[in-house]
XYZ file of C-alpha atoms in Angstrom:
787
model
C 109.087 57.014 99.976
C 109.147 56.825 104.171
C 112.656 58.273 106.159
C 113.458 55.348 107.957
C 115.597 54.813 110.909
C 115.392 59.278 111.416
C 113.011 59.454 113.824
C 109.935 57.558 111.791
C 107.913 58.343 108.675
C 107.770 61.449 105.962
C 106.632 63.186 103.910
C 109.599 63.995 101.279
C 110.014 67.939 99.734
C 109.408 66.025 96.500
C 105.697 64.650 97.763
C 105.103 67.581 100.295
C 105.556 69.801 97.378
C 102.872 68.023 95.075
C 100.681 68.248 98.345
C 100.849 72.110 98.389
C 100.723 72.904 94.719
C 97.901 70.461 94.570
C 96.174 72.439 96.867
C 96.683 76.002 95.229
C 95.745 73.764 91.011
C 92.017 73.299 93.074
C 91.304 76.670 94.383
C 90.577 79.136 92.885
C 93.474 81.521 92.791
C 96.238 82.724 90.335
C 99.747 82.178 90.514
C 100.870 85.428 90.597
C 104.866 87.057 89.741
C 107.928 85.270 91.499
C 110.371 87.231 93.315
C 112.963 85.769 95.257
C 111.156 83.141 96.540
C 108.164 83.234 97.766
C 104.766 83.554 95.461
C 102.111 85.382 96.101
C 98.512 84.462 94.883
C 96.252 86.082 93.899
C 92.358 84.934 94.282
C 90.703 86.190 90.309
C 87.796 84.331 88.258
C 88.370 81.564 85.906
C 87.883 81.034 82.599
C 83.961 81.920 81.565
C 81.112 82.900 80.174
C 80.631 86.429 81.847
C 77.278 84.901 84.119
C 78.955 83.137 85.382
C 81.659 85.406 86.347
C 79.288 88.006 87.795
C 77.050 85.067 89.951
C 80.719 84.171 90.587
C 81.313 87.410 92.247
C 78.060 88.643 93.994
C 78.046 84.847 96.215
C 81.340 85.592 97.046
C 81.087 89.094 97.697
C 77.533 89.274 99.587
C 75.576 91.919 101.923
C 77.085 91.320 105.101
C 80.789 89.458 103.661
C 84.292 90.552 105.121
C 87.046 91.847 102.614
C 89.663 93.338 102.687
C 89.685 96.599 99.185
C 92.486 98.637 97.865
C 93.550 100.997 99.517
C 94.066 102.872 96.321
C 89.434 102.551 96.070
C 89.363 105.089 98.946
C 89.819 108.614 98.169
C 90.461 109.734 102.147
C 93.618 106.711 102.453
C 95.331 107.317 98.555
C 98.146 109.256 100.586
C 99.408 105.566 102.369
C 98.511 103.731 99.803
C 102.574 102.494 99.299
C 102.505 102.430 102.831
C 99.279 100.401 103.369
C 98.264 98.580 100.233
C 94.953 96.439 101.692
C 92.218 97.930 104.755
C 89.441 95.625 106.205
C 85.501 96.016 104.054
C 82.764 94.749 105.059
C 79.808 94.669 101.868
C 76.661 96.098 103.409
C 75.523 96.581 99.824
C 75.899 94.406 96.201
C 74.767 97.638 93.974
C 72.771 96.405 90.527
C 75.417 94.815 87.940
C 76.574 96.309 84.582
C 78.046 94.625 82.179
C 81.025 92.563 82.777
C 81.620 94.263 86.148
C 79.297 94.433 90.103
C 80.031 97.171 91.661
C 80.161 97.016 95.527
C 78.753 99.707 99.191
C 81.422 98.890 101.463
C 82.167 99.966 104.797
C 85.305 100.621 105.592
C 86.665 98.597 108.925
C 89.649 100.401 111.038
C 92.068 97.992 112.280
C 91.768 97.174 115.999
C 93.877 98.726 118.539
C 96.506 96.296 119.005
C 97.471 95.524 115.006
C 97.818 100.445 113.979
C 101.226 100.220 115.132
C 102.472 98.243 112.616
C 100.858 98.469 109.575
C 101.686 102.128 110.230
C 103.906 104.314 108.081
C 106.178 106.369 110.159
C 105.828 109.366 107.482
C 101.982 108.810 107.574
C 100.845 107.627 110.566
C 96.713 106.814 109.176
C 94.436 106.989 112.375
C 91.928 104.872 110.429
C 88.589 106.119 110.548
C 85.012 104.034 109.246
C 84.181 105.239 106.324
C 81.227 104.595 103.388
C 82.859 103.763 99.544
C 81.879 102.488 96.215
C 84.370 99.970 94.750
C 84.759 97.264 91.946
C 85.133 93.995 92.612
C 87.748 93.704 90.949
C 89.339 95.631 93.900
C 88.231 93.605 96.326
C 89.895 90.364 97.802
C 87.448 87.546 100.595
C 88.230 88.040 104.512
C 87.865 85.261 106.346
C 87.328 85.687 110.627
C 90.977 83.940 111.418
C 93.773 86.372 111.556
C 95.657 83.987 113.637
C 98.231 83.792 110.304
C 99.328 79.970 110.271
C 102.882 78.793 110.551
C 102.662 78.223 106.735
C 100.770 80.151 104.401
C 99.778 77.213 101.953
C 97.765 76.332 104.832
C 96.188 79.425 104.593
C 92.328 79.063 104.398
C 92.461 81.378 101.583
C 95.556 83.092 100.010
C 96.072 86.077 98.749
C 98.007 89.355 99.441
C 95.963 90.934 102.156
C 95.736 87.826 104.299
C 99.903 86.788 104.082
C 100.860 90.382 104.451
C 98.070 89.774 106.967
C 98.863 87.218 108.794
C 103.117 88.208 108.632
C 102.181 90.556 110.145
C 100.213 89.595 113.411
C 103.441 87.306 113.997
C 105.859 89.466 113.548
C 103.702 91.645 116.613
C 104.288 88.100 118.578
C 107.903 87.984 117.661
C 107.665 85.115 115.726
C 109.306 85.703 112.609
C 109.785 82.197 110.804
C 106.797 81.911 108.308
C 107.147 78.865 106.095
C 105.340 79.280 102.334
C 105.477 76.344 101.411
C 109.339 74.896 101.485
C 110.587 78.294 101.973
C 111.632 80.191 104.972
C 109.799 83.726 105.316
C 111.933 85.836 107.750
C 111.125 88.936 109.019
C 114.158 91.221 110.537
C 112.530 92.055 114.547
C 115.932 94.768 114.318
C 116.029 93.910 118.138
C 117.672 90.965 120.419
C 115.259 87.753 120.356
C 117.406 85.463 122.905
C 114.536 82.740 123.028
C 114.799 82.159 120.085
C 118.841 80.490 120.016
C 121.245 78.931 121.026
C 122.158 75.458 122.046
C 119.178 74.570 124.345
C 116.923 75.889 121.213
C 119.366 73.593 118.540
C 118.806 71.282 120.410
C 114.709 71.172 119.481
C 114.773 70.876 115.685
C 117.274 67.785 116.763
C 116.306 64.980 114.022
C 113.057 67.380 113.689
C 111.046 67.272 109.954
C 109.990 70.434 107.953
C 106.520 71.267 109.274
C 106.927 69.296 112.305
C 107.369 71.922 114.276
C 107.862 75.689 114.726
C 109.215 77.669 111.128
C 113.011 77.923 112.486
C 116.297 78.739 109.816
C 117.584 75.394 112.412
C 114.540 73.565 110.273
C 115.904 74.200 106.660
C 119.959 73.562 108.525
C 118.504 70.314 109.274
C 115.980 69.970 106.424
C 119.533 70.778 104.091
C 121.817 68.491 106.339
C 119.539 65.737 106.754
C 119.377 64.714 103.493
C 122.215 65.097 102.147
C 122.498 62.647 104.703
C 119.850 60.379 103.469
C 119.985 61.045 99.518
C 123.563 61.388 99.385
C 123.113 64.800 97.896
C 124.571 68.197 97.560
C 122.843 70.685 99.538
C 122.713 73.893 98.766
C 120.303 76.747 101.494
C 120.432 80.028 99.388
C 119.857 83.478 101.643
C 118.203 85.959 99.424
C 116.470 89.657 100.415
C 117.777 93.625 100.391
C 120.048 95.223 101.743
C 118.861 95.011 106.260
C 117.045 92.021 105.620
C 118.973 90.342 107.883
C 120.781 87.883 105.357
C 123.939 87.883 106.982
C 122.688 86.651 110.546
C 120.297 84.812 108.655
C 123.660 82.822 107.325
C 125.864 82.622 110.086
C 122.508 81.141 111.910
C 122.753 78.277 109.664
C 126.522 78.082 110.170
C 126.523 77.692 113.739
C 123.791 74.889 113.511
C 125.468 73.028 110.661
C 129.082 73.730 113.087
C 127.855 71.951 116.100
C 124.744 69.261 114.704
C 126.854 66.836 115.042
C 127.215 67.917 119.006
C 123.406 68.331 119.333
C 123.109 63.774 119.096
C 122.554 61.989 122.822
C 125.441 59.841 121.184
C 127.808 61.896 120.624
C 127.476 64.690 123.344
C 129.542 63.319 125.819
C 132.729 62.775 123.243
C 135.672 64.100 122.824
C 136.781 65.589 119.375
C 139.986 67.066 119.055
C 141.078 70.171 118.314
C 142.612 73.348 120.841
C 138.719 75.717 122.088
C 138.183 79.964 121.862
C 137.613 80.749 125.418
C 135.765 83.531 124.819
C 132.992 83.656 122.255
C 132.911 87.003 119.524
C 131.627 89.486 119.719
C 127.920 89.746 118.040
C 126.100 92.228 115.019
C 123.093 90.415 114.792
C 120.358 91.744 115.464
C 118.177 88.792 115.790
C 120.727 87.613 118.648
C 122.926 89.144 122.199
C 125.944 87.152 121.434
C 127.235 83.943 119.067
C 126.636 80.402 120.692
C 129.710 79.867 122.667
C 131.759 77.384 121.720
C 131.692 74.580 123.491
C 134.400 72.760 123.786
C 134.894 69.581 121.999
C 134.091 71.431 118.904
C 136.630 70.422 115.965
C 138.920 73.123 115.771
C 137.724 73.450 111.789
C 134.111 74.756 113.240
C 135.853 77.402 115.330
C 137.025 78.074 112.540
C 133.752 78.133 110.421
C 132.549 80.642 113.111
C 135.064 82.970 113.868
C 135.077 84.050 109.718
C 131.926 85.557 110.098
C 133.165 88.288 112.471
C 137.087 88.289 110.518
C 134.735 89.074 106.563
C 132.885 91.805 108.326
C 135.141 93.459 109.487
C 136.789 93.886 106.227
C 133.866 93.079 104.236
C 131.091 94.617 105.806
C 130.021 98.729 106.524
C 126.695 100.611 107.865
C 124.474 102.355 104.887
C 122.129 103.955 105.203
C 119.824 100.882 104.980
C 121.845 98.557 107.026
C 124.448 99.142 109.920
C 125.995 95.920 109.041
C 125.245 96.153 105.725
C 127.967 92.790 103.696
C 129.368 95.025 100.889
C 130.645 91.641 99.000
C 129.112 88.008 98.505
C 129.694 84.616 100.053
C 129.408 81.342 99.237
C 130.351 78.700 101.594
C 131.325 75.268 101.703
C 130.602 72.608 103.793
C 131.751 69.650 103.762
C 131.114 66.361 105.542
C 132.417 62.991 106.842
C 129.032 59.991 107.111
C 128.467 61.188 110.694
C 127.941 64.519 109.642
C 130.787 66.299 111.665
C 132.381 69.219 109.246
C 135.454 68.129 108.112
C 136.224 70.871 105.822
C 134.873 74.196 104.599
C 135.648 77.490 101.664
C 135.134 80.496 101.351
C 134.488 81.734 98.632
C 133.403 85.464 97.877
C 132.151 87.756 95.392
C 132.607 91.903 93.902
C 134.054 92.399 97.026
C 132.959 96.798 96.816
C 136.277 98.719 95.269
C 134.994 102.082 95.660
C 134.083 102.586 99.073
C 137.430 102.216 100.956
C 137.853 105.712 98.969
C 135.330 106.804 99.015
C 132.494 107.729 101.607
C 128.668 108.590 100.514
C 126.611 111.459 103.502
C 124.976 109.005 106.760
C 127.772 105.887 106.067
C 130.994 104.492 106.770
C 134.589 102.796 104.767
C 134.968 99.616 106.289
C 134.500 98.040 110.332
C 138.300 97.188 109.928
C 138.908 101.673 108.967
C 137.702 102.281 112.317
C 138.651 99.409 114.434
C 141.721 100.376 114.651
C 141.150 103.505 115.519
C 139.868 102.919 117.794
C 141.148 99.660 119.128
C 144.305 99.328 118.740
C 146.913 99.643 121.907
C 148.421 102.747 122.971
C 151.838 101.064 121.464
C 149.958 100.061 118.405
C 149.560 103.648 117.948
C 153.739 104.333 117.523
C 153.954 100.895 115.712
C 150.835 101.341 112.923
C 151.134 106.002 113.050
C 148.134 106.275 114.457
C 148.505 108.445 117.648
C 146.618 111.712 117.937
C 144.469 110.859 115.024
C 140.375 110.120 114.778
C 138.254 109.352 111.888
C 137.617 112.016 111.207
C 141.369 113.203 110.441
C 141.429 111.073 107.702
C 140.288 111.508 104.158
C 138.697 108.358 103.262
C 136.913 108.412 105.691
C 135.602 111.712 106.873
C 133.195 112.203 102.830
C 131.109 111.164 104.675
C 130.324 112.621 108.518
C 129.403 109.842 110.147
C 131.869 107.819 112.243
C 130.409 105.487 114.822
C 127.018 103.363 115.588
C 124.223 103.354 117.569
C 124.943 100.077 119.590
C 128.106 98.900 117.651
C 131.964 99.407 119.924
C 133.896 99.191 117.436
C 137.251 99.031 119.380
C 135.324 95.716 121.614
C 135.180 94.378 118.056
C 138.566 95.467 117.071
C 139.713 92.982 119.612
C 136.737 90.529 118.597
C 139.054 90.674 115.690
C 142.032 89.867 116.453
C 140.554 87.109 118.443
C 138.914 85.618 114.397
C 142.339 85.949 113.174
C 144.474 84.242 115.897
C 141.735 81.036 115.971
C 141.848 80.948 111.924
C 145.204 79.821 112.067
C 146.520 83.636 111.622
C 149.652 84.460 113.107
C 150.306 87.266 115.483
C 153.588 88.376 112.894
C 151.307 88.522 110.323
C 148.297 90.394 112.195
C 150.121 92.994 112.449
C 151.110 93.139 108.835
C 147.243 93.407 108.189
C 146.908 96.701 110.452
C 149.817 97.887 108.642
C 148.656 97.646 105.267
C 145.566 98.893 106.972
C 147.427 101.936 108.250
C 148.897 102.771 105.225
C 145.520 103.119 103.138
C 144.271 105.839 105.512
C 148.159 107.278 105.473
C 147.721 107.473 101.467
C 144.129 108.964 101.699
C 145.479 112.166 102.998
C 148.173 112.596 100.625
C 147.370 115.856 98.374
C 148.675 116.712 95.078
C 149.521 120.250 93.353
C 151.747 120.928 90.021
C 154.936 120.294 89.544
C 157.534 123.872 89.951
C 159.829 123.046 87.602
C 162.889 124.582 89.600
C 162.072 122.496 92.273
C 160.708 119.091 90.624
C 162.696 116.095 89.434
C 160.442 116.189 86.217
C 159.711 118.215 83.717
C 156.244 118.740 85.196
C 153.026 116.926 86.511
C 152.704 116.972 90.476
C 154.361 117.101 93.937
C 152.895 115.894 97.484
C 151.649 118.853 98.854
C 154.221 120.331 102.065
C 151.469 119.849 104.559
C 151.036 115.940 103.529
C 154.465 115.138 104.101
C 154.275 113.578 107.511
C 150.974 110.390 105.959
C 153.446 109.560 102.565
C 155.975 110.202 105.333
C 154.386 106.972 107.541
C 152.533 106.051 104.079
C 156.049 104.804 102.806
C 157.386 103.816 106.356
C 155.032 100.764 107.261
C 155.268 99.507 103.362
C 159.221 99.055 103.756
C 159.733 101.839 100.735
C 160.986 105.604 100.766
C 159.657 108.677 100.877
C 161.066 109.282 97.012
C 160.028 105.930 95.665
C 156.443 106.822 96.486
C 155.831 110.470 95.456
C 157.531 109.368 92.412
C 155.275 105.764 91.636
C 152.135 108.168 92.817
C 153.542 111.403 90.342
C 154.757 110.471 87.639
C 153.930 107.532 84.924
C 156.803 104.933 82.637
C 156.084 105.129 78.734
C 158.178 102.893 76.577
C 159.404 103.517 74.127
C 160.875 101.565 70.900
C 164.482 103.257 71.497
C 164.049 105.101 75.139
C 161.799 104.827 78.049
C 161.282 107.850 80.336
C 159.379 109.105 83.399
C 156.129 111.436 82.747
C 154.477 113.097 85.499
C 150.424 113.228 85.866
C 148.891 116.572 86.050
C 146.934 116.618 89.910
C 143.676 114.807 88.602
C 145.597 111.945 87.549
C 148.336 111.921 90.582
C 144.163 111.812 92.700
C 143.792 108.806 90.689
C 146.506 107.200 91.281
C 146.681 107.097 94.852
C 143.386 106.441 94.713
C 143.932 103.002 92.223
C 146.386 102.239 94.138
C 144.562 102.124 97.707
C 142.319 99.734 95.998
C 144.717 97.533 95.023
C 145.752 97.334 97.839
C 142.791 96.370 99.791
C 140.816 94.412 97.361
C 144.421 92.667 97.606
C 144.547 92.015 101.207
C 140.184 90.933 102.039
C 141.027 88.422 99.162
C 144.504 87.035 101.558
C 142.321 86.927 104.329
C 140.183 85.005 102.802
C 143.222 83.005 101.422
C 143.684 82.453 104.928
C 141.184 81.355 106.413
C 140.579 78.669 103.610
C 143.938 78.104 103.657
C 143.450 77.298 107.333
C 140.178 74.981 107.417
C 141.396 73.169 104.536
C 142.440 69.877 106.355
C 142.737 67.108 102.984
C 141.105 64.172 104.635
C 140.144 63.633 101.092
C 138.363 59.948 100.855
C 136.497 61.184 104.234
C 134.264 63.517 102.550
C 131.867 62.184 101.775
C 128.525 65.626 100.948
C 128.697 69.380 100.891
C 126.278 72.115 102.145
C 126.849 75.645 100.029
C 125.702 78.455 102.138
C 124.752 81.901 99.756
C 124.466 85.005 101.348
C 124.596 87.564 98.808
C 123.014 90.808 97.468
C 119.353 91.361 96.714
C 117.969 93.427 94.153
C 119.053 96.378 94.442
C 117.296 99.912 92.121
C 118.598 103.145 93.998
C 117.356 106.968 92.782
C 121.166 106.585 90.977
C 122.554 103.658 89.872
C 125.604 102.880 89.060
C 128.747 99.603 88.177
C 128.075 98.107 91.170
C 123.845 98.140 91.102
C 123.623 96.648 87.544
C 126.768 93.604 89.343
C 124.287 93.288 91.262
C 121.438 92.655 90.115
C 123.358 90.764 87.679
C 123.532 87.941 90.224
C 120.096 88.045 90.817
C 118.528 87.577 87.760
C 120.551 84.228 87.255
C 118.978 83.460 90.902
C 115.838 83.637 89.792
C 116.881 81.721 86.862
C 117.824 79.304 89.225
C 114.174 79.327 91.074
C 112.439 78.903 88.381
C 114.349 76.126 87.028
C 114.501 74.197 89.607
C 111.522 75.186 91.862
C 109.274 76.025 88.621
C 109.657 74.403 85.535
C 111.115 71.143 87.218
C 108.562 70.591 89.360
C 105.625 71.344 86.859
C 107.555 69.131 84.199
C 107.830 66.663 86.180
C 103.775 66.005 87.443
C 103.697 66.191 84.226
C 105.166 63.251 83.343
C 103.225 60.967 86.029
C 99.750 62.530 85.049
C 98.767 64.305 88.644
C 96.081 67.027 87.725
C 97.881 69.947 88.175
C 97.605 73.785 86.362
C 100.514 74.769 84.731
C 101.604 78.250 86.860
C 102.860 80.540 84.463
C 106.005 82.067 84.880
C 108.467 84.772 82.916
C 111.827 83.628 81.474
C 114.279 86.398 82.135
C 116.583 84.824 80.010
C 116.625 88.606 77.076
C 117.181 89.670 80.549
C 120.472 88.225 81.269
C 120.951 87.665 77.271
C 120.965 91.520 77.185
C 123.816 92.533 80.275
C 125.965 89.866 79.467
C 125.701 88.974 75.365
C 125.213 85.868 73.715
C 127.928 83.225 72.195
C 126.307 83.571 68.743
C 127.000 87.319 68.267
C 129.578 89.840 69.457
C 129.748 92.505 71.781
C 125.627 91.463 72.097
C 125.766 93.228 75.989
C 126.351 96.047 77.915
C 129.855 94.107 79.993
C 131.064 93.277 76.545
C 130.868 96.937 75.498
C 131.842 98.131 78.644
C 134.442 96.439 78.443
C 135.958 97.221 75.201
C 135.498 101.096 76.225
C 137.593 100.105 78.818
C 140.159 98.220 76.283
C 139.705 101.716 74.484
C 141.830 104.764 75.185
C 139.943 108.178 76.051
C 136.311 106.845 75.345
C 134.072 108.316 77.466
C 130.066 107.294 79.335
C 128.981 109.185 76.214
C 130.641 106.525 74.221
C 129.869 104.399 76.094
C 126.190 104.432 76.149
C 126.398 105.969 72.310
C 127.423 101.615 71.728
C 124.682 100.352 73.646
C 122.049 102.072 71.373
C 124.028 101.236 68.975
C 124.101 97.534 68.844
C 121.200 97.187 71.446
C 118.121 100.044 70.447
C 116.041 97.005 69.545
C 116.619 94.535 72.781
C 113.573 94.937 73.907
C 114.989 94.606 77.482
C 117.034 97.946 77.591
C 116.243 101.259 77.048
C 117.705 104.726 76.470
C 116.597 107.945 76.859
C 116.905 111.196 75.037
C 116.611 114.130 77.032
C 119.732 111.858 79.632
C 122.034 110.300 77.005
C 124.197 108.710 79.935
C 121.154 107.123 81.563
C 120.342 103.841 80.091
C 116.912 101.362 81.864
C 117.084 97.350 82.501
C 113.771 95.934 82.290
C 115.019 93.075 85.384
C 112.181 90.739 86.212
C 112.362 92.886 89.412
C 111.399 96.246 88.494
C 112.580 98.303 86.116
C 116.112 100.278 87.379
C 118.032 103.080 85.737
C 121.619 103.080 85.046
C 124.223 106.612 85.395
C 126.968 105.536 82.688
C 129.462 107.952 84.145
C 131.731 106.346 86.297
C 131.306 103.082 84.759
C 133.980 102.912 82.565
C 136.618 103.522 86.183
C 134.853 101.511 87.606
C 134.996 98.097 85.975
C 138.949 99.098 85.127
C 140.280 96.480 87.134
C 144.736 97.713 86.473
C 147.409 97.616 88.930
C 150.200 100.580 87.310
C 153.213 99.261 86.184
C 154.897 101.903 88.824
C 153.018 100.467 92.042
C 154.780 97.122 90.824
C 158.172 98.486 91.122
C 156.852 99.817 94.199
C 156.404 96.684 95.295
C 159.193 94.561 94.320
C 161.496 97.338 95.632
C 160.430 97.034 99.344
C 162.009 95.806 102.335
C 158.150 94.971 103.602
C 158.605 91.172 102.575
C 153.628 90.915 103.401
C 153.357 94.014 101.941
C 156.450 92.645 98.538
C 154.513 89.518 98.405
C 150.908 90.545 99.031
C 151.270 93.319 95.701
C 153.187 90.430 93.341
C 150.829 87.092 94.221
C 149.178 87.483 91.004
C 151.970 87.022 89.406
C 154.666 84.831 92.383
C 157.650 85.433 92.737
C 156.613 88.502 90.268
C 160.315 88.352 88.901
C 158.983 89.553 85.370
C 156.973 92.172 85.852
C 160.461 94.908 85.007
C 160.126 93.471 81.521
C 156.167 94.161 80.556
C 156.275 96.766 77.267
C 152.854 98.159 78.791
C 152.321 100.712 82.119
C 149.722 98.328 83.346
C 147.787 95.237 83.053
C 144.166 95.678 82.442
C 141.569 93.062 83.422
C 137.773 94.156 84.293
C 135.436 93.682 86.715
C 132.786 92.676 84.669
C 135.107 89.927 83.377
C 135.504 88.459 86.053
C 132.265 88.063 87.958
C 129.873 86.955 84.487
C 132.835 84.292 84.704
C 132.337 83.562 89.233
C 128.745 83.851 88.708
C 128.826 81.365 85.883
C 131.226 79.374 87.957
C 128.601 79.811 90.862
C 125.299 78.995 89.172
C 126.471 75.587 87.335
C 127.200 74.357 91.169
C 124.307 75.416 92.561
C 122.821 72.911 89.511
C 124.061 70.174 91.350
C 123.083 70.911 94.968
C 119.556 70.370 95.696
C 117.388 74.108 96.903
C 116.300 75.311 99.887
C 115.176 78.951 99.893
C 115.249 81.525 102.951
C 113.758 84.500 102.255
C 114.311 87.893 104.778
C 112.706 90.416 105.094
C 113.446 93.991 105.910
C 110.232 95.812 107.534
C 110.810 98.739 107.173
C 112.578 101.229 105.591
C 114.475 102.880 109.139
C 115.324 99.605 110.515
C 112.843 100.924 113.808
C 111.957 97.566 115.975
C 107.984 96.400 115.728
C 106.685 98.798 112.712
C 105.940 96.417 109.876
C 104.583 99.407 106.848
C 102.284 96.570 104.730
C 103.544 98.232 101.147
C 107.155 98.574 102.404
C 106.736 94.063 102.887
C 104.572 93.833 100.157
C 107.145 95.273 97.407
C 110.029 93.175 98.716
C 107.220 90.281 98.081
C 105.228 90.011 94.435
């Protein structure tokens, strides 16, 4: 098929993919493991006789041949083999072949000085010197003289792991951070502004271009999705993957910027005017790619401006500094952009997934809580501080922030970002009154975190047992009560007591200090989650124009967590990795299985690419419909519903029901640990806090507190689920229990159903080194993200 009337003929997605796959299948290569959108080819021998293999190896690795050698085969370099998996070599001599293998005498060649820096590992800098070693051919790959680095890896003369890493490294050294792998864009985070790559001039360059016609770029992927939507009249999706700090959020912002401004690049539309107001100042950007957001044009529509301003707003409330990333998104996001016949955005909707609620009340060392907590302390005026009861306070004065001693981030001005957050709320359509209400809720959470409890003395307590607020916490209790529009005593009772409903009586029972602390943290987390949901809902309501029939097609942009495996993994990592398992299955279906089935049906000469089906892993996590309690999540939900269930009970239940499943393993010496064999590798999970983290309950006393509040915003915010909340007092249980896992799995199921109805486009973001250094590409670290 040829696309006509849009800049001339071009090959379509299917034709391009066939050309690429035929090239791969026609060479002496076999596909290795796939992960998040990039395939790495490994040079291997096809099925031949032993003598044919020996002859072929002698031809490839003859005397004088340039080769790549696995670093772990070079004794002098074993210490850095993790960081530098391949090193250059030159064959000096082919030793006498023995059955099944050939050994080579290879001179290890030091890398060129200009490349040594980008391939060294910060903990183990290695100054390679020439040396001679003996290595088997199975640990070698052929190497060519051309090391210029191609725009598309498919066009490489030889495609295998070392050539891919070398090509990416050479391009990265020249600040060429984008590379194609067929239709998939690889984006390596530069950790510095690259002004020449972005902005209106660069956008106009990619206007109406075809994929592969210009240099690889995130704008090219956005343009390809846009044109495919109009020409094929089919919904599109852009899936952005990568680990924390790889640049997923920034790539998503660049895609949204391009699509929001795309129709303005049309020469016939540049002088046209569109209705709507203009945001006068660009928002503050935390981007490692660009020095600031693209300046809004006066002709851009209101919904386009709101789409762009939704990014800094959600970053303020949903992003935080982690050990891997100074602006890490702690939630998943799927943005639906809806267009008319002319490609102008008419409507938008944001769907969020699994905000990390534990970060509200506890922050690990060298990390921060959500940006908004620091912004409100640093950016509010003195008059605002008086209203919010923040006068004289610093971040270190609040318990929810001081569990980590990190209060500022290099390159981030919390005061300036607070101004950007306020501008974003205004542009989105949140009124000044509502903005003040949002800030009151944020401030109240900080003060709630400073409320501490001690055992109640019977002579001073309103109840027979339980807890009292400590005297040194009195000012924070009173501040939180004023901000929430409730009395000081009502707030204390809501945090320190529970209502017990018996058949013939109702009475109040005091909580011990340990349970009071849990109630306090549960209240704070619920407040913040509901506030975040309110902000997303407010953005969606203001971006939704209800133009009905004018909306023809959509483009979805998915920015969701990358696969995670830490020294200690808990409930959050299990949910994140479940999402990645679903996306990997979607990739297998869309890019591998469907394409290959079509090649077979059309009689194309094709060597089948084998890949691992991860349905077994999905089944062991979410269970199957054929059997109750057949997965980790259903069993965890059941443990949450049963009283006094311990982490050991949870793992014992897992072992009794899933012991025969090969996708999960248990450890006798560590009964609280279980291991799931994910597509990207095994991950060990600690079940210690999983039951508590999975509970999503609203305490009855907290609901009653909100009902009696004089602060309408807090009352509506907290009672949003029950509408007017009129039936809340009639419930006969002290809390309403839901589970985070059940909500998340339902959301994922709906997301995957939506994605299957779209034509996907992939952006694979790569973090070049663990410490976010500029200009340093650690080959081994990159290799882990690609293989």
